[in-house]
Amino acid sequence: MAKNQTNKLSRRGFLGWISSAGVVSLIPHAAAHSSLISTHPQKSGKAISPKPFSFPKRRELNLDPARWIWYPAERILPNSFFHFRREIKIKKAVRAAKGWILGESRYLFMLNGIRIQFGPAPSDPRFSEADPLDLSAGLQEGENVLAATVVYFGFGDGAWPTGKAGFIFKLDIEYQDGDMEHVVSDGNWSVQYARSWPAGKYKRWYLRSLQEVFDNRHYPHGWNKPGFKEDNTWQKAALFSKEGNSTALSSSISDYLYDSGGDIQTQLRKRSVPLLQEKTMDSFSIKEAHYVDWKVPVEEYFDFKTANAFQAGEVLMEFKPKNGRWTFAPPKGEGQGLVISFELNEQAIGWPYFTIEAEEGTNIEVMVQQSHRLLKEGGPPLINNNFHSWTRFICKEGENKLITFDYESVKWIQLHIHHTNKPISITSIVLKRRVYDFPYQPQVESSHEGLNTLLKACVNTVWNNSHETIVDCVGRERQQYSGDIGHMLHALHTGFGESRLPFRFVDTFSQGLTLGDFFMDSWPAYDRLNRMAQRQLGLTPWGVLLDHSVGFCFDCWHHYLYTGKKEDFEEIFPRLLRFYGLIKRSLEGNSLLPVENLGMNAVWMDTDSYKSDRDKQCAYNLYVASMLKQALAPLAEAFGETNLQKEMLAISEDLAKRVESQFYSPEEKLLIINLPWATKDGEKRTCERSLAHWVLGGFAPDSTLESIKKELASKPERLGRCYPANVIWLYWTWAALGDTQEIMDDFGFRWLEMLSVKENNTIQESWKAEKDTQSQLSHSGIAPFFASYMCFAGITMLNPGGSLVQIKPQLASLESLRLTYHTSKGTLRFEASGKLGNRRLKLSLPHGVNVNLVVPTNEQLPKGIEKITKGQNGWDTYRLEEGKDWEIGLKHV
């Protein structure tokens, strides 16, 4: 089928094509119509059961004759490292050498000792993605060594739920004379258990697998270069698969920890996003050096974080570099350690790397932290936090060039050096930063320096949190939640012109659909599987967050709205219908959707905003009603399922009415989220999320709007407020209510006071953050960025694919705002300048993009501009044609 042919299909025809193409389906193909999600039992009385997975052939990557290989062993310990090497001889000029590589759980590939790439992207183990490999410029005539160090986590991780060890590789070499040669993973590879990392090491903490300890004395230096002689620690790799189109989960490699895999159907796929770039940041400055005196063995403290394990010692006053190096006297005896603290100019994600001259056996714990108060200012002697973000290096004699295997979230790096009797010399400390290769970097600037500061922090936060997928933070979790985290899709599409990463987000998140018809709120992540087990025995208050499944439906609609690509949803849309079926079943009778006693699930909804879980019911039900109306129903329409669309809209309106019947107060003209229990509670409570969804869903009567504005503006103590990642709902509401100055004021009250904005050039997770704690200072709450595009400039997509865009500028006190807005058809440029009463709006529209300009009814636009609506709620709409530059005077926005 042609790439764009799916856009011409009805939804019924599209699902038929899915079935014939062998697409993943979690629903019965025979039920691919409205009756699919009926809550009524079938006449036979049998429940509808999903058919087994079937996979679209077009997405398969077949690396035959490559096979999954590993160390010839019966048991693979967690957090174990292995070196794979293959010598090849190149006898003539190479035109191209390209292929694929995948090492489970993580790999580092090198060619002739040179670092090439790190991978793979976090994946559902049933759909692992192999990374492309291009060695065209690296292969040299003569001997070459292909080398990969692979770590198998074993333990679950925040971005690795489960799986098996394995390494698969295929390289196609094309010579200048047209000859071809193929190098694949097979029994010709050599493999060594990498003894420089102790196997079976415990987890760092429950969301991070690798607690790295690296002994440079046992590293086989030169193993990844030509001329290395293998000894008896090297063995020939064993083959563990019969085909090259499945993931490691389908191989016969032993998984003794979880007994996963076996005869399970999987599909190996191509990496769907570009490889990450690695850029050197060397702007570290040394801030402090001091000693610590140990009361317990150092190793005990780092294993257990023993209380009262040390006390601060002498603070050094001189630590200036001489001849490009810092030199320090050694600690005094085994009971003392030297601590050196370095600060980066901004927070970034990458691999800490340093060079140190030391004697054999010198121990170094490398600790990273996002914020730190120096010892001389009353801060802690060590920056080791409760995430246990440390790596231990043990030095060989002489120069040691040391780098962490896995990447970290870094603003501060601290070296704790001990077990040495000789002076220590450090010649460099850098960060090899991970950066996504975005098509564009945002161009957005205003006349307000405070907003500009926030915008820069937002952009740096996107760099930190958008790698192979979109995550909440890297220091703690690396998890791709939907809901609050999914808002970042707007920034990626519009500001960065990026659609591949949003597609990978919705694609991989959808793979976490459970047999219970809800989505894992964070996938792929082991802790979500663990939570489900814990919920069975009541061992945790945290279930799978059901409202993130609701947010995911919004994410899917927004990705489709920005791209217009139906083919992106061939596996996703049937899964969305399964979730819709769960909503319908949960709404039987006249009740609301419950928020308590949900079994496997829980409801988040900015949980800190509520005194009781039951108080979330009002907001959650309106959230679902809005989603049905504004996300699932439009998707159903896009796929030609008009009856389903009508049903969703009807349920949406009915659900909103049910909410009002229980929570609407005629006296206050507001939704009171605890109205049924207010007498018992002794107070009435409101929340931003319920009022936002009431307004944005189009459910709030006009007679309530002034009361809503007053409640939101006055911010009474009873008002439950959003945390930063979700405050964009409030800002969208203020734009809908016509008062964006409230947003500008909030920037000054809360955002510019953030510790992360002042020190890290990032946006933190919560409104308040403290140094040397678990506070996450690079999270996903980039609302100032969204607000600039969607509230102040007022740009929103109206038609899937970007052929029609609405611009409703509400510039508040801004005297200028310039930005570029990327559509799938080209870049739209927006510039507004001047004070209220005398502003000029300049727009440059790409071909294929028409604009509905929405302005107050008292604006006088030049003759010749078509007015298409008049006087709707005090606003007129004008049509601006594609491919033109427009300049318009405005007096009332």
CSV table of N, CA and C in Angstrom, one decimal, residues 711-772:
chain,number,residue,atom,x,y,z
A,711,GLU,N,-13.1,33.2,41.2
A,711,GLU,CA,-12.5,32.1,42.0
A,711,GLU,C,-11.0,31.9,41.6
A,712,LEU,N,-10.8,31.8,40.3
A,712,LEU,CA,-9.4,31.5,39.9
A,712,LEU,C,-8.5,32.7,40.2
A,713,ALA,N,-9.0,33.9,40.0
A,713,ALA,CA,-8.2,35.1,40.2
A,713,ALA,C,-7.9,35.4,41.7
A,714,SER,N,-8.8,35.1,42.5
A,714,SER,CA,-8.7,35.4,44.0
A,714,SER,C,-7.8,34.4,44.7
A,715,LYS,N,-7.8,33.2,44.1
A,715,LYS,CA,-7.0,32.1,44.7
A,715,LYS,C,-7.3,31.9,46.2
A,716,PRO,N,-8.5,31.6,46.5
A,716,PRO,CA,-8.8,31.4,47.9
A,716,PRO,C,-8.1,30.1,48.4
A,717,GLU,N,-8.0,30.0,49.7
A,717,GLU,CA,-7.3,28.9,50.3
A,717,GLU,C,-8.0,27.6,50.0
A,718,ARG,N,-9.3,27.6,49.7
A,718,ARG,CA,-10.0,26.4,49.4
A,718,ARG,C,-9.8,25.8,48.0
A,719,LEU,N,-9.1,26.6,47.2
A,719,LEU,CA,-8.8,26.3,45.8
A,719,LEU,C,-7.6,25.3,45.6
A,720,GLY,N,-7.9,24.1,45.2
A,720,GLY,CA,-6.8,23.2,44.9
A,720,GLY,C,-6.1,23.6,43.7
A,721,ARG,N,-4.8,23.7,43.7
A,721,ARG,CA,-4.0,24.3,42.6
A,721,ARG,C,-3.2,23.2,41.9
A,722,CYS,N,-3.0,23.4,40.6
A,722,CYS,CA,-2.2,22.5,39.8
A,722,CYS,C,-0.7,22.6,40.1
A,723,TYR,N,0.0,21.6,40.0
A,723,TYR,CA,1.5,21.7,40.0
A,723,TYR,C,2.0,22.0,38.7
A,724,PRO,N,3.3,22.5,38.5
A,724,PRO,CA,3.7,23.1,37.3
A,724,PRO,C,3.4,22.3,36.0
A,725,ALA,N,3.6,21.0,36.0
A,725,ALA,CA,3.4,20.3,34.8
A,725,ALA,C,2.0,20.3,34.3
A,726,ASN,N,1.0,20.6,35.1
A,726,ASN,CA,-0.4,20.7,34.7
A,726,ASN,C,-1.0,22.1,34.8
A,727,VAL,N,-0.2,23.1,35.1
A,727,VAL,CA,-0.8,24.4,35.2
A,727,VAL,C,-1.2,25.0,33.9
A,728,ILE,N,-0.8,24.3,32.8
A,728,ILE,CA,-1.2,24.8,31.5
A,728,ILE,C,-2.7,24.7,31.3
A,729,TRP,N,-3.4,23.8,32.0
A,729,TRP,CA,-4.8,23.7,32.0
A,729,TRP,C,-5.4,25.1,32.5
A,730,LEU,N,-4.8,25.6,33.5
A,730,LEU,CA,-5.3,26.9,34.1
A,730,LEU,C,-5.0,28.0,33.0
A,731,TYR,N,-3.8,28.0,32.4
A,731,TYR,CA,-3.5,29.0,31.4
A,731,TYR,C,-4.4,29.0,30.2
A,732,TRP,N,-4.7,27.8,29.7
A,732,TRP,CA,-5.6,27.7,28.6
A,732,TRP,C,-7.0,28.2,29.0
A,733,THR,N,-7.3,28.0,30.3
A,733,THR,CA,-8.6,28.5,30.7
A,733,THR,C,-8.6,30.0,30.8
A,734,TRP,N,-7.6,30.6,31.3
A,734,TRP,CA,-7.5,32.1,31.3
A,734,TRP,C,-7.5,32.7,29.9
A,735,ALA,N,-6.9,32.0,28.9
A,735,ALA,CA,-7.0,32.5,27.5
A,735,ALA,C,-8.4,32.3,27.0
A,736,ALA,N,-9.1,31.3,27.4
A,736,ALA,CA,-10.5,31.1,27.0
A,736,ALA,C,-11.4,32.1,27.6
A,737,LEU,N,-11.1,32.6,28.8
A,737,LEU,CA,-11.8,33.6,29.5
A,737,LEU,C,-11.4,35.0,29.1
A,738,GLY,N,-10.4,35.1,28.3
A,738,GLY,CA,-10.0,36.4,27.8
A,738,GLY,C,-9.2,37.3,28.7
A,739,ASP,N,-8.4,36.7,29.6
A,739,ASP,CA,-7.6,37.4,30.5
A,739,ASP,C,-6.2,36.8,30.7
A,740,THR,N,-5.3,37.0,29.7
A,740,THR,CA,-4.0,36.4,29.8
A,740,THR,C,-3.0,37.1,30.7
A,741,GLN,N,-3.4,38.3,31.1
A,741,GLN,CA,-2.5,39.0,32.1
A,741,GLN,C,-2.4,38.2,33.4
A,742,GLU,N,-3.4,37.5,33.7
A,742,GLU,CA,-3.3,36.6,34.9
A,742,GLU,C,-2.1,35.6,34.7
A,743,ILE,N,-1.9,35.2,33.5
A,743,ILE,CA,-0.7,34.3,33.2
A,743,ILE,C,0.6,35.0,33.4
A,744,MET,N,0.7,36.2,32.8
A,744,MET,CA,1.9,37.0,33.0
A,744,MET,C,2.2,37.3,34.5
A,745,ASP,N,1.2,37.6,35.2
A,745,ASP,CA,1.4,37.9,36.7
A,745,ASP,C,1.9,36.7,37.4
A,746,ASP,N,1.4,35.5,37.0
A,746,ASP,CA,1.8,34.3,37.7
A,746,ASP,C,3.2,33.9,37.4
A,747,PHE,N,3.7,34.3,36.2
A,747,PHE,CA,5.2,34.1,35.9
A,747,PHE,C,6.0,34.8,37.0
A,748,GLY,N,5.6,36.0,37.3
A,748,GLY,CA,6.4,36.8,38.3
A,748,GLY,C,6.2,36.2,39.7
A,749,PHE,N,5.0,35.8,40.1
A,749,PHE,CA,4.7,35.4,41.4
A,749,PHE,C,5.4,34.0,41.7
A,750,ARG,N,5.4,33.1,40.7
A,750,ARG,CA,5.8,31.7,41.1
A,750,ARG,C,7.0,31.2,40.2
A,751,TRP,N,6.9,31.4,38.9
A,751,TRP,CA,7.9,30.8,38.0
A,751,TRP,C,9.3,31.4,38.2
A,752,LEU,N,9.4,32.7,38.2
A,752,LEU,CA,10.7,33.4,38.3
A,752,LEU,C,11.3,33.2,39.7
A,753,GLU,N,10.5,32.7,40.6
A,753,GLU,CA,11.1,32.5,42.0
A,753,GLU,C,11.6,31.0,42.1
A,754,MET,N,11.5,30.2,41.1
A,754,MET,CA,11.9,28.9,41.1
A,754,MET,C,13.4,28.8,41.3
A,755,LEU,N,13.9,27.9,42.2
A,755,LEU,CA,15.3,27.6,42.3
A,755,LEU,C,15.9,27.2,41.0
A,756,SER,N,15.2,26.3,40.3
A,756,SER,CA,15.8,25.8,39.0
A,756,SER,C,16.0,26.9,38.0
A,757,VAL,N,15.1,27.9,37.9
A,757,VAL,CA,15.2,29.0,37.0
A,757,VAL,C,16.3,29.9,37.3
A,758,LYS,N,16.5,30.1,38.6
A,758,LYS,CA,17.6,31.0,39.1
A,758,LYS,C,19.0,30.4,38.9
A,759,GLU,N,19.1,29.1,39.1
A,759,GLU,CA,20.4,28.5,39.1
A,759,GLU,C,20.7,27.4,38.0
A,760,ASN,N,19.7,26.7,37.5
A,760,ASN,CA,19.9,25.6,36.6
A,760,ASN,C,19.5,25.8,35.2
A,761,ASN,N,18.8,26.9,34.9
A,761,ASN,CA,18.3,27.1,33.6
A,761,ASN,C,17.3,26.0,33.2
A,762,THR,N,16.5,25.6,34.1
A,762,THR,CA,15.5,24.5,33.9
A,762,THR,C,14.2,24.9,34.6
A,763,ILE,N,13.2,24.0,34.4
A,763,ILE,CA,12.0,24.1,35.1
A,763,ILE,C,11.8,22.9,36.1
A,764,GLN,N,11.6,23.2,37.3
A,764,GLN,CA,11.5,22.1,38.3
A,764,GLN,C,10.2,21.5,38.4
A,765,GLU,N,10.1,20.4,39.2
A,765,GLU,CA,8.9,19.6,39.2
A,765,GLU,C,7.8,20.3,40.1
A,766,SER,N,8.1,20.8,41.2
A,766,SER,CA,7.2,21.4,42.2
A,766,SER,C,7.4,22.8,42.3
A,767,TRP,N,6.5,23.5,42.9
A,767,TRP,CA,6.6,25.0,43.0
A,767,TRP,C,7.8,25.3,44.0
A,768,LYS,N,8.0,24.5,45.0
A,768,LYS,CA,9.1,24.7,45.9
A,768,LYS,C,10.1,23.6,45.8
A,769,ALA,N,11.4,24.0,45.8
A,769,ALA,CA,12.4,23.0,45.7
A,769,ALA,C,13.6,23.4,46.6
A,770,GLU,N,14.2,22.4,47.2
A,770,GLU,CA,15.3,22.6,48.1
A,770,GLU,C,16.6,22.0,47.6
A,771,LYS,N,17.7,22.6,48.0
A,771,LYS,CA,19.0,22.0,47.5
A,771,LYS,C,19.3,20.8,48.3
A,772,ASP,N,20.1,19.9,47.7
A,772,ASP,CA,20.6,18.7,48.3
A,772,ASP,C,19.5,17.8,48.7
